[in-house]
PDB file of C-alpha atoms in Angstrom:
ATOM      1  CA  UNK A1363      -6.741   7.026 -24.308  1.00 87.00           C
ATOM      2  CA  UNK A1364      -5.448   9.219 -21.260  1.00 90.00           C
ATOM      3  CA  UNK A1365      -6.207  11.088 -18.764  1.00 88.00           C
ATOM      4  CA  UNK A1366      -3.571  14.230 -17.303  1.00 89.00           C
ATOM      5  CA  UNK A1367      -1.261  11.827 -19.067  1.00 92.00           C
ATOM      6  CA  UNK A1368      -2.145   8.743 -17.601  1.00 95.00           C
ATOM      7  CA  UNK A1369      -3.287   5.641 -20.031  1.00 95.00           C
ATOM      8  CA  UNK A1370      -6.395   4.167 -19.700  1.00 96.00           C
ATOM      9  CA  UNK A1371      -7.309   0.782 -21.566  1.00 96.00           C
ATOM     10  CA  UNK A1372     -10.872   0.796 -21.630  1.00 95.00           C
ATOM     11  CA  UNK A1373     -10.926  -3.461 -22.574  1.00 95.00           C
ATOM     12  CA  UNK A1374      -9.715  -4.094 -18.957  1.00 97.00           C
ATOM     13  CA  UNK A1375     -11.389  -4.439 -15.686  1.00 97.00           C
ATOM     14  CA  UNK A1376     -10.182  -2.141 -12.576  1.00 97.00           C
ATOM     15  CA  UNK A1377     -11.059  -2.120  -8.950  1.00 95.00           C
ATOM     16  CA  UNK A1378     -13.014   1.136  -7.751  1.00 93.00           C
ATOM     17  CA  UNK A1379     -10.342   2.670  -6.717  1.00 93.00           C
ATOM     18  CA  UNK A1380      -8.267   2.347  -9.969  1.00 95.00           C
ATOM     19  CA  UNK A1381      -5.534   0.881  -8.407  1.00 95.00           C
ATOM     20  CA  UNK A1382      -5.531  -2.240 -10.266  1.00 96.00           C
ATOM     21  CA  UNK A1383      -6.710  -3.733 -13.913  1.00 97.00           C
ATOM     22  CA  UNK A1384      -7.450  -7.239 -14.521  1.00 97.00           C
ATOM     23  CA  UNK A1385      -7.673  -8.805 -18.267  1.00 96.00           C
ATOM     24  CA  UNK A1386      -9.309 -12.230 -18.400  1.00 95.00           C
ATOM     25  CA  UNK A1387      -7.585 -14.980 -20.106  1.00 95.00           C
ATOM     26  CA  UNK A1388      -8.970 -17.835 -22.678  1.00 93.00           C
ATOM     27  CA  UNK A1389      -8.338 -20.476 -20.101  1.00 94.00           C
ATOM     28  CA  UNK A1390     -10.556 -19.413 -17.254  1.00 92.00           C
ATOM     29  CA  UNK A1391      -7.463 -17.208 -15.252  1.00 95.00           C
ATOM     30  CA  UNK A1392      -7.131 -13.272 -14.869  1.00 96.00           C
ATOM     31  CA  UNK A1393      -3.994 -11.343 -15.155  1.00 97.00           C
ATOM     32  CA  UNK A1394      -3.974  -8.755 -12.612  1.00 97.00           C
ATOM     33  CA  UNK A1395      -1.121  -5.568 -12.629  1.00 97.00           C
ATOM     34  CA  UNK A1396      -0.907  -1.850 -11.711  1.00 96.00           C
ATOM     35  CA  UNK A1397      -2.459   1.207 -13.164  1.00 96.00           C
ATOM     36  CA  UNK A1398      -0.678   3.754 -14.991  1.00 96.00           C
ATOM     37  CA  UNK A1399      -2.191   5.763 -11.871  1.00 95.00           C
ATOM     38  CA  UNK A1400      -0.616   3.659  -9.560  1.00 94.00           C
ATOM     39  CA  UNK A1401       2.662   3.360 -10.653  1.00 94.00           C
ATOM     40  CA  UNK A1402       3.342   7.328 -10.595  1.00 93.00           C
ATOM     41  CA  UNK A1403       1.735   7.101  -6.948  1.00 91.00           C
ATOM     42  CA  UNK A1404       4.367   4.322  -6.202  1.00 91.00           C
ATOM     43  CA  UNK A1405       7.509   6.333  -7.890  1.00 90.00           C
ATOM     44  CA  UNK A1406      10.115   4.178  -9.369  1.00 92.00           C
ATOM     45  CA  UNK A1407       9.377   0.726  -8.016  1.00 94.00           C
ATOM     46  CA  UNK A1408      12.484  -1.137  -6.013  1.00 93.00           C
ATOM     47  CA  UNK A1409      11.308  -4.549  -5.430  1.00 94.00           C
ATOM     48  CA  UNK A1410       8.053  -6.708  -5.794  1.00 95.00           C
ATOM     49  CA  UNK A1411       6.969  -9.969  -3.895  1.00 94.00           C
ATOM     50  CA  UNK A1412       4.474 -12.050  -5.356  1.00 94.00           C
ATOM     51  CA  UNK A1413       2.111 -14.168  -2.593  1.00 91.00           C
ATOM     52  CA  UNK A1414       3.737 -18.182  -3.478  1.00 91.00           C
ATOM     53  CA  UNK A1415       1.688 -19.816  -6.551  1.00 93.00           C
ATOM     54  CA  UNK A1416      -0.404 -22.278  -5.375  1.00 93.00           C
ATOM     55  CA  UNK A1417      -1.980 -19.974  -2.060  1.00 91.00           C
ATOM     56  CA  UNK A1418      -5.208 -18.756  -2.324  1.00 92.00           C
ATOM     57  CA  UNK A1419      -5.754 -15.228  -1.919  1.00 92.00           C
ATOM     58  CA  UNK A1420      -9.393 -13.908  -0.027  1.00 92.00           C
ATOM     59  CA  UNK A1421     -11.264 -10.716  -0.672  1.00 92.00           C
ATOM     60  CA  UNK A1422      -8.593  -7.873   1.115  1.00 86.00           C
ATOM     61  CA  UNK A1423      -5.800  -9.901   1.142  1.00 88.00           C
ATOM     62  CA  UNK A1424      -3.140  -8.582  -1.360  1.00 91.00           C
ATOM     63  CA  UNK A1425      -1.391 -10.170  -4.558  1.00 92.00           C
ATOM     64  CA  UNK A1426       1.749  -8.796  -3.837  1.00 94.00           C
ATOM     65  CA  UNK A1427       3.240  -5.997  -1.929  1.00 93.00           C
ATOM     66  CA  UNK A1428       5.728  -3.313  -3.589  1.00 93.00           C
ATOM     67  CA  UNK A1429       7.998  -1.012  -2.563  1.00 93.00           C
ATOM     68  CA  UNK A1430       9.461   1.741  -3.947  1.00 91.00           C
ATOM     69  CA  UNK A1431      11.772   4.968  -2.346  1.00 82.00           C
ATOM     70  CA  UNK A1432       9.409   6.851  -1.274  1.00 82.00           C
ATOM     71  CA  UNK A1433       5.897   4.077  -1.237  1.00 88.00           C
ATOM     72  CA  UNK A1434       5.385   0.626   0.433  1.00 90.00           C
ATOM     73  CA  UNK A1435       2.405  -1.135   0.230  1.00 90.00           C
ATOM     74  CA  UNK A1436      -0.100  -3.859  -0.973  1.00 91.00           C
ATOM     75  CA  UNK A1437      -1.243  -4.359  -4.625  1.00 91.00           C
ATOM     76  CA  UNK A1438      -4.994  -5.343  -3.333  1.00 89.00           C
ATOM     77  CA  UNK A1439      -7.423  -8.309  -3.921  1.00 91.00           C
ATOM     78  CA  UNK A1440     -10.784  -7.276  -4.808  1.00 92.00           C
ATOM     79  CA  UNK A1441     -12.174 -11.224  -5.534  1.00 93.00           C
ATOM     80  CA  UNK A1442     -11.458 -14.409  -3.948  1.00 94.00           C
ATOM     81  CA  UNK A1443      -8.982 -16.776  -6.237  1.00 95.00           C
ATOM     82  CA  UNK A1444      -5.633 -18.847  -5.932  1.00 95.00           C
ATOM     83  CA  UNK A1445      -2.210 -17.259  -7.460  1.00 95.00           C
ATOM     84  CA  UNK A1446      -1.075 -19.607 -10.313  1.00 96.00           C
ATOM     85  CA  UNK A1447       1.777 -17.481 -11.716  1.00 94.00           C
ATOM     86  CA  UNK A1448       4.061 -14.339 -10.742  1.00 95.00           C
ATOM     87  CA  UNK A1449       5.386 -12.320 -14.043  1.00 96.00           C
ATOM     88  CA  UNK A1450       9.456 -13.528 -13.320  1.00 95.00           C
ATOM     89  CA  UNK A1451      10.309 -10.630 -15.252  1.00 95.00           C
ATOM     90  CA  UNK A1452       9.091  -7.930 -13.269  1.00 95.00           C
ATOM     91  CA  UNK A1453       9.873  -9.880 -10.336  1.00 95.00           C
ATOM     92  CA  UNK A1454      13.756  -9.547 -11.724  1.00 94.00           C
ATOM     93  CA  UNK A1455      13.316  -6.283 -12.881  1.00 95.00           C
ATOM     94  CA  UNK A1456       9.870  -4.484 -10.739  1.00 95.00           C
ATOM     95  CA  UNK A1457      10.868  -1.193 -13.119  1.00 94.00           C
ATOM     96  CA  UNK A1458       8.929  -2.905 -15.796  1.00 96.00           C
ATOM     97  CA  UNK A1459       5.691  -1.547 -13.861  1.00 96.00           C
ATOM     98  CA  UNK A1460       7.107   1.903 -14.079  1.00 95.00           C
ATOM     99  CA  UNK A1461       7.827   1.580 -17.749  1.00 95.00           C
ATOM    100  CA  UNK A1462       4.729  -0.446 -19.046  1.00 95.00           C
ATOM    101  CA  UNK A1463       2.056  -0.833 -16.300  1.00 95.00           C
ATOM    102  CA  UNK A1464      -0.376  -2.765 -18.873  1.00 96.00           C
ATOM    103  CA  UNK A1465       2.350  -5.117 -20.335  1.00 96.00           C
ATOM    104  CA  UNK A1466       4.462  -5.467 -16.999  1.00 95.00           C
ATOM    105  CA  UNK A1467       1.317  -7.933 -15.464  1.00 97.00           C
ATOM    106  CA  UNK A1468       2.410  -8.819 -11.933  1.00 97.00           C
ATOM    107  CA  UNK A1469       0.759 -11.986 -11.540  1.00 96.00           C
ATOM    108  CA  UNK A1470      -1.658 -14.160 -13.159  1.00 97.00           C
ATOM    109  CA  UNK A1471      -4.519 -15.684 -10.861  1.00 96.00           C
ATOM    110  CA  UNK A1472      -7.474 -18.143 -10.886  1.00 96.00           C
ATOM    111  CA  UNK A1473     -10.778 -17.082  -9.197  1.00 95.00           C
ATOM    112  CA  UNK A1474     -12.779 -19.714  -6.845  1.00 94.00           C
ATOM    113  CA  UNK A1475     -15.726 -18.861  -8.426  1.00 91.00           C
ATOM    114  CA  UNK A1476     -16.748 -17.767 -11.780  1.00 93.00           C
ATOM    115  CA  UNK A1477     -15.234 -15.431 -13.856  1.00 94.00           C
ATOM    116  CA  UNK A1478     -17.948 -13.138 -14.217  1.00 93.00           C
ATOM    117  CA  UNK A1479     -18.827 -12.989 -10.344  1.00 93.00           C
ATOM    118  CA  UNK A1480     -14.854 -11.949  -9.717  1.00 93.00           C
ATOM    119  CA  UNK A1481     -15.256  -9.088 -12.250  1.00 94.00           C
ATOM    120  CA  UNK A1482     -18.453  -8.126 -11.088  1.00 94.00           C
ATOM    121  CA  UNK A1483     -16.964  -6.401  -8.172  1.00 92.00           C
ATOM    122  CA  UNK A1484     -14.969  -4.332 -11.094  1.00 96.00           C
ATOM    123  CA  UNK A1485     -15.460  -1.829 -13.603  1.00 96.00           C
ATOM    124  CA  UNK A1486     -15.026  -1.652 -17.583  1.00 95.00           C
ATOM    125  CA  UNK A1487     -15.257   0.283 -20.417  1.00 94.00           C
ATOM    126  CA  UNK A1488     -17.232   3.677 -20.375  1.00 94.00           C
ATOM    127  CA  UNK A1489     -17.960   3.595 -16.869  1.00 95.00           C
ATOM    128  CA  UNK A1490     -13.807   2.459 -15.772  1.00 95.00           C
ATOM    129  CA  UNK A1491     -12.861   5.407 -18.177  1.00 96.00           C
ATOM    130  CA  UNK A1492     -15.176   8.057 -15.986  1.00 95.00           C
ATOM    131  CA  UNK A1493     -13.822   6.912 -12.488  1.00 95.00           C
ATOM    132  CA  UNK A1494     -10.599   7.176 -13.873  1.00 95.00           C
ATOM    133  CA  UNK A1495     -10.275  10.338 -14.943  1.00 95.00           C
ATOM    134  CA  UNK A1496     -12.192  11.289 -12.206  1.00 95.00           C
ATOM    135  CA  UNK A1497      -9.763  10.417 -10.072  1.00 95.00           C
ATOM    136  CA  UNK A1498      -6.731  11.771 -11.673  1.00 95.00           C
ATOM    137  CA  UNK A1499      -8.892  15.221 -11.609  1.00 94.00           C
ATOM    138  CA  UNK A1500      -9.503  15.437  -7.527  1.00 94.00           C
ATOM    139  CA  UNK A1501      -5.650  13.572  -6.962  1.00 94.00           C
ATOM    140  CA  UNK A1502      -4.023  15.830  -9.373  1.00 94.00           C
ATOM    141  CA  UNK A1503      -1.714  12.706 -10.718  1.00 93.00           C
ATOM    142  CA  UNK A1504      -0.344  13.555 -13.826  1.00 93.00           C
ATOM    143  CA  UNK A1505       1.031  10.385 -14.909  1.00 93.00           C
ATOM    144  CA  UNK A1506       4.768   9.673 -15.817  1.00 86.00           C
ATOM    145  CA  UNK A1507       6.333   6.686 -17.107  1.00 83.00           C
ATOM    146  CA  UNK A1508      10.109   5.382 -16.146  1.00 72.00           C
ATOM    147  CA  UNK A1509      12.559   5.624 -18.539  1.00 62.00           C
ATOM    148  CA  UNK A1510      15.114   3.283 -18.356  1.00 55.00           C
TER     149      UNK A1510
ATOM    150  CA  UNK B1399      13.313 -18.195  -9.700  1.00 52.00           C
ATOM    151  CA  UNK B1400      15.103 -16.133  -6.568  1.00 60.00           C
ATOM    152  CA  UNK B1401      12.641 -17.698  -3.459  1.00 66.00           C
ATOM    153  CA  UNK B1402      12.900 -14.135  -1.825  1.00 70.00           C
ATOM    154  CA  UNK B1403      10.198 -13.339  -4.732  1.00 79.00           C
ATOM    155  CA  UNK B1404       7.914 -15.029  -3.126  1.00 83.00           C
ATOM    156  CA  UNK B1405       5.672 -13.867   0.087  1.00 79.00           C
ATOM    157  CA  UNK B1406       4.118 -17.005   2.415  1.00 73.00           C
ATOM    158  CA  UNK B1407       4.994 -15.565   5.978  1.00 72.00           C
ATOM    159  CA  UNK B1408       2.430 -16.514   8.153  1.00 74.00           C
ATOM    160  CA  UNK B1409       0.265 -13.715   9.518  1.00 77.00           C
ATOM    161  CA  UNK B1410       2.118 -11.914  12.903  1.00 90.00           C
ATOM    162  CA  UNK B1411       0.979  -8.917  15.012  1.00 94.00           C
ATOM    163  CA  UNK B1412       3.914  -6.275  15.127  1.00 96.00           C
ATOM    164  CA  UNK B1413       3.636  -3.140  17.648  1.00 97.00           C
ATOM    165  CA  UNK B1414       6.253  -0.325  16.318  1.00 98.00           C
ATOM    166  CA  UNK B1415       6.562   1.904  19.211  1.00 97.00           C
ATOM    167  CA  UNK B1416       7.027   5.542  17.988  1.00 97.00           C
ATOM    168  CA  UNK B1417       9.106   7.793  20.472  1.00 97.00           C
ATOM    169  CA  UNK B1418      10.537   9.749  17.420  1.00 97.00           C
ATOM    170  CA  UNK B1419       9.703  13.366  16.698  1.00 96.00           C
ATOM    171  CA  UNK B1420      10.171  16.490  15.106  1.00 97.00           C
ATOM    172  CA  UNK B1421      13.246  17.139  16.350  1.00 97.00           C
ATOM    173  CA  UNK B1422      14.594  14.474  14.520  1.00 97.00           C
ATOM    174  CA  UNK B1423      12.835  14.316  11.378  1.00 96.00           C
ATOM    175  CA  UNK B1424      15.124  11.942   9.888  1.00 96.00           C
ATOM    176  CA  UNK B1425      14.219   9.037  12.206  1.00 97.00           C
ATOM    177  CA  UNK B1426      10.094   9.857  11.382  1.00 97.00           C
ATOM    178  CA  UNK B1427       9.287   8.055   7.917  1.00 96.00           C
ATOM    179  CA  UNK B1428      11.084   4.690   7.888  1.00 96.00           C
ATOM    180  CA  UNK B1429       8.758   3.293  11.036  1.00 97.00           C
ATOM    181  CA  UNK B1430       5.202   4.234   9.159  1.00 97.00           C
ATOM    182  CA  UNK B1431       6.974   2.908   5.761  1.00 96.00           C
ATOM    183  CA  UNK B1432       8.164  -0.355   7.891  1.00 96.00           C
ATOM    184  CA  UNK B1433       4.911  -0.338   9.384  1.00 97.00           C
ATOM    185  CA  UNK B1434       3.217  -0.200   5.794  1.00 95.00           C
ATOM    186  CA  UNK B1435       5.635  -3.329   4.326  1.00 94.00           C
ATOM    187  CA  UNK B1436       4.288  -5.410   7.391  1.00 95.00           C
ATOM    188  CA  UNK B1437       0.914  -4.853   6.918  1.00 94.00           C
ATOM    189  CA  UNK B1438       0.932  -5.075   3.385  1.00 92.00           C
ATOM    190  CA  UNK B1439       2.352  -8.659   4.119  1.00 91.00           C
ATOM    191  CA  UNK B1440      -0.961  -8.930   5.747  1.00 90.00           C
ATOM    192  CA  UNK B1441       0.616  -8.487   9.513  1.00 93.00           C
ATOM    193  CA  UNK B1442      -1.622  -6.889  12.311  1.00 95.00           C
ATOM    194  CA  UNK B1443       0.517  -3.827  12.780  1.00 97.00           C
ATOM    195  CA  UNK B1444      -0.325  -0.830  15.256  1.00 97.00           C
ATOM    196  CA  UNK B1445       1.777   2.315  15.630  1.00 98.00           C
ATOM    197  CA  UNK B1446       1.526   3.757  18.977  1.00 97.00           C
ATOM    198  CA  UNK B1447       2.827   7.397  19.377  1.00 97.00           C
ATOM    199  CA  UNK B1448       4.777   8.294  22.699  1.00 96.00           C
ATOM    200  CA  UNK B1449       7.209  10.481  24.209  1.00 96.00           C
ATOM    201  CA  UNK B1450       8.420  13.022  21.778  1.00 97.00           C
ATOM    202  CA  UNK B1451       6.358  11.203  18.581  1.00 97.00           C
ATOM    203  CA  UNK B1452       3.051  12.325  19.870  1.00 97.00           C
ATOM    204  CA  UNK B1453       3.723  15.493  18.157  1.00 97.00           C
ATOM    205  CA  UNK B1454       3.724  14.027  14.846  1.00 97.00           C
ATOM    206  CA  UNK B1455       0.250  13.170  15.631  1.00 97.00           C
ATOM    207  CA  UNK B1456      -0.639  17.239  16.158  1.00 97.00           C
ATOM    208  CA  UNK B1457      -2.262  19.027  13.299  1.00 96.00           C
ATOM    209  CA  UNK B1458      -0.175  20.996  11.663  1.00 96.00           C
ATOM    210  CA  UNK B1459       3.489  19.072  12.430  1.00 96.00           C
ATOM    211  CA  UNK B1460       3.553  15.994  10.224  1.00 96.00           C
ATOM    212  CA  UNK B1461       2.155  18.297   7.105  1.00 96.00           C
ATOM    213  CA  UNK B1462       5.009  20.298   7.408  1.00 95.00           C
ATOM    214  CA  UNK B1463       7.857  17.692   8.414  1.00 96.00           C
ATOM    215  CA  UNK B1464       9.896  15.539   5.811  1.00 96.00           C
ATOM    216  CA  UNK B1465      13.022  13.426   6.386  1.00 95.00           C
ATOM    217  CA  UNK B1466      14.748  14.580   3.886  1.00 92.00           C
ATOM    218  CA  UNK B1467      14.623  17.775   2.285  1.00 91.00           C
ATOM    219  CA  UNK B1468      12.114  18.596  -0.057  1.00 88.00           C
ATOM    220  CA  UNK B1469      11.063  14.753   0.275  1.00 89.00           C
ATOM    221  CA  UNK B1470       8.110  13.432   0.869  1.00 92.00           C
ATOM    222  CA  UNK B1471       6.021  14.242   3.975  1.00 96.00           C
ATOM    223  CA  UNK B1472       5.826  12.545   6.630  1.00 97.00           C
ATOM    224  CA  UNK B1473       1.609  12.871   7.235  1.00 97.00           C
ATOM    225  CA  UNK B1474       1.702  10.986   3.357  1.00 95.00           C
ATOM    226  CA  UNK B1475       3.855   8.584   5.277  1.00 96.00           C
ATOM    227  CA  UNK B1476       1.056   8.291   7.809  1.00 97.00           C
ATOM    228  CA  UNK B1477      -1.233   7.911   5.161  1.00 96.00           C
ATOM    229  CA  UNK B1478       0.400   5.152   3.561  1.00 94.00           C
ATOM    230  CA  UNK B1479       0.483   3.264   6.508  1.00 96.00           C
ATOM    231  CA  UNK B1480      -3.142   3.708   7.425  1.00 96.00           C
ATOM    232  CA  UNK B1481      -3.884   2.713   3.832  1.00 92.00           C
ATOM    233  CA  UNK B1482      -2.086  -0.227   4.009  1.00 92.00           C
ATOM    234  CA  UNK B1483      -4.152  -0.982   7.427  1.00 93.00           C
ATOM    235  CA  UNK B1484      -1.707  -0.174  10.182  1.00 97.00           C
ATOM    236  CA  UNK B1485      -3.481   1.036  13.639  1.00 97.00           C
ATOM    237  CA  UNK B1486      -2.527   4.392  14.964  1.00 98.00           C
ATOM    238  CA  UNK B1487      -2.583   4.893  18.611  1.00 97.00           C
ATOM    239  CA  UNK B1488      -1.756   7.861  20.399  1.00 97.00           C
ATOM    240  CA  UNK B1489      -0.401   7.732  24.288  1.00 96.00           C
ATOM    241  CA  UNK B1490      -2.673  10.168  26.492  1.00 95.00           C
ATOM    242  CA  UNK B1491      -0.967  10.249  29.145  1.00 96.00           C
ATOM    243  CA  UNK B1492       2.038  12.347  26.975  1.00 95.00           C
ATOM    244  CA  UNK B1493      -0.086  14.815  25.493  1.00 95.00           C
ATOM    245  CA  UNK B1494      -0.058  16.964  28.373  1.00 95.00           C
ATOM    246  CA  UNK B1495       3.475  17.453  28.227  1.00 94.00           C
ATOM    247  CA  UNK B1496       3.342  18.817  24.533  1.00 95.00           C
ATOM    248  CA  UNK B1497       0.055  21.316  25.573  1.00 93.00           C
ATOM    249  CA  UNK B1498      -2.016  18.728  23.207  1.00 95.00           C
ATOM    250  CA  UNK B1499      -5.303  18.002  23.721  1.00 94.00           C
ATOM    251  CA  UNK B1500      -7.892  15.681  21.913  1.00 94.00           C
ATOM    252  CA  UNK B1501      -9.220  18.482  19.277  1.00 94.00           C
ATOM    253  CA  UNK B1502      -5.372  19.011  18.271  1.00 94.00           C
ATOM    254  CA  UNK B1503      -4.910  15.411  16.871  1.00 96.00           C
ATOM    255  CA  UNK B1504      -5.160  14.289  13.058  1.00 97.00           C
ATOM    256  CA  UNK B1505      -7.817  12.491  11.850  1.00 96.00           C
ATOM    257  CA  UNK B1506      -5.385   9.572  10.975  1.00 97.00           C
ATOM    258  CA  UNK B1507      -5.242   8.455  14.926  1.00 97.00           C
ATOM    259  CA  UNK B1508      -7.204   5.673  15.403  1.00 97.00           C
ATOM    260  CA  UNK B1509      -7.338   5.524  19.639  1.00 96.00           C
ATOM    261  CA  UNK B1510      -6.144   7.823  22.003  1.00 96.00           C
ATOM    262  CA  UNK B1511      -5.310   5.068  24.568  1.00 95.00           C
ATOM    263  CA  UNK B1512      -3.613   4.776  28.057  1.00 95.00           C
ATOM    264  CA  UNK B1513       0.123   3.491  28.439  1.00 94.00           C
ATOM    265  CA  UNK B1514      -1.869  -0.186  29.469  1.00 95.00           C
ATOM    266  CA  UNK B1515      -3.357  -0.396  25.758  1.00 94.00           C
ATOM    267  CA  UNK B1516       0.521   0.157  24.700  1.00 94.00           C
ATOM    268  CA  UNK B1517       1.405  -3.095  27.691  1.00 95.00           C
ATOM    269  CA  UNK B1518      -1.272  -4.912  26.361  1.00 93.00           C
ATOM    270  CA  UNK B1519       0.170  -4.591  22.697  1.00 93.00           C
ATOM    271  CA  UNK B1520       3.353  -5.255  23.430  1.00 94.00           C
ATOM    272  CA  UNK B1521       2.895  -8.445  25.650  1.00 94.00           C
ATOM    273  CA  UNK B1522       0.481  -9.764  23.292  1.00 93.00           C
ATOM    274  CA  UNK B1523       2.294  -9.018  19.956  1.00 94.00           C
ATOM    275  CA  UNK B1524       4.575 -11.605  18.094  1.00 94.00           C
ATOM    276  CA  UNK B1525       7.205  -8.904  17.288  1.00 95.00           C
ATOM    277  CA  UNK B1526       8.051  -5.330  18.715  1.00 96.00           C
ATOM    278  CA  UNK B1527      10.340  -1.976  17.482  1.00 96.00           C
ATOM    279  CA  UNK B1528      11.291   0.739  19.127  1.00 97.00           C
ATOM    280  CA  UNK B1529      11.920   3.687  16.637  1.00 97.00           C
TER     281      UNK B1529
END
């Protein structure tokens, strides 16, 4: 489903600002990447850095940071957890998040508490689907997706 | 895996010191975009705006000034950087040499602050630019 052109997935989770999505995992982690929303804010994306696996990452302090021509700035943390993995492939090749924000993850992480308290700070399904169009109505982002 | 993938800087406090403005418009988006990296890398950043660069902070001049041509502006610069959680101060004692006073300044401006706030910064701060 979209909104002015920009996908919306209504299985996965998304911080209230529709920034991010999260998609939780059968072992216990969450995948975390960039909206369809905030990709077109970004404009074609140059480079990516991942925090290292391994350090743990508190409410407000960011995955990653990306930067593109025109954007810089921090893909945000809305729960406390530890990174486990970065996706290598959009690390090599950060267009990926341009091209296919909901397959081009940017980093898989583990929460420090439950699963459910980490995505109770997020929202899903109807609700996700309402903020998000919302916003794309006041922001006037029309959604466009790289091309290689 | 390339190790420049990977962010584990230890937290810093950076001061950019802004003396850039609209006459050279191509020297007024790469500090707030700097500024914005840093922070995003989850450094203590703060802008302060002297000299010529405290009339970027005027309403009306940074919505209407881009680096390049037709390029982005450089208040959505400003923006980014707040957003990102970079500190905007503004040097009082320039403003009365660009006829600015308090109710002229954008919203974005955290503290209008005295050149000492700027000393303080700068002798406190692990790193300092000069833009």
């Amino acid at each position: 489903m979209e909104c002015n052109g920009c996908e919306f997935r209504p299985e996965l989770y998304y911080d209230d600002q529709y920034q991010i999505w999260a998609r939780r995992e059968e072992d216990g982690s969450l995948t975390v990447g960039m909206t369809d929303i905030s990709q077109t804010v970004a404009g074609k994306i140059l480079h990516v850095r991942v925090r290292r696996p391994g350090t743990l990452r508190p409410v407000g302090k960011p995955v990653a940071t990306i930067e593109s021509g025109k954007w810089a700035g921090p893909v945000p943390n809305v729960f406390d957890c530890e990174i486990e993995e970065a996706n290598h492939d959009v690390l090599d090749d950060p267009n990926l998040l341009n091209i296919e924000p909901y397959e081009a993850w940017i980093a898989r992480v583990r929460p420090s508490g439950s699963v459910e308290e980490a995505l109770s700070c997020m929202v899903t399904g109807d609700i996700a689907q309402a903020g998000y169009c919302e916003r794309t109505r006041r922001e006037d982002i029309h959604c466009e997706r790289g091309a290689r | 895996m390339a190790d420049h993938h990977y962010l584990d800087n230890e937290e810093k406090s950076v001061i950019i010191v802004m003396t850039s403005g609209p006459s050279t418009p191509h020297r007024c988006a790469t500090p707030f975009y700097i500024g914005a990296i840093l922070a995003s890398m989850e450094a203590d950043v703060s802008i302060f705006f002297t000299m010529e660069a405290v009339k970027l902070a005027q309403k009306g001049i940074a919505e209407n000034l881009a680096a390049m041509d037709g390029g982005k502006t450089i208040i959505e610069f400003i923006r980014d950087a707040k957003a990102a959680g970079v500190k905007l101060y503004l040097c009082k004692p320039a403003m009365p040499g660009y006829q600015l006073s308090e109710s002229d300044i954008i919203d974005e401006v955290d503290e209008i602050a005295n050149a000492s706030k700027m000393a303080d910064l700068i002798l406190a701060c692990d790193k300092s630019m000069f833009f």
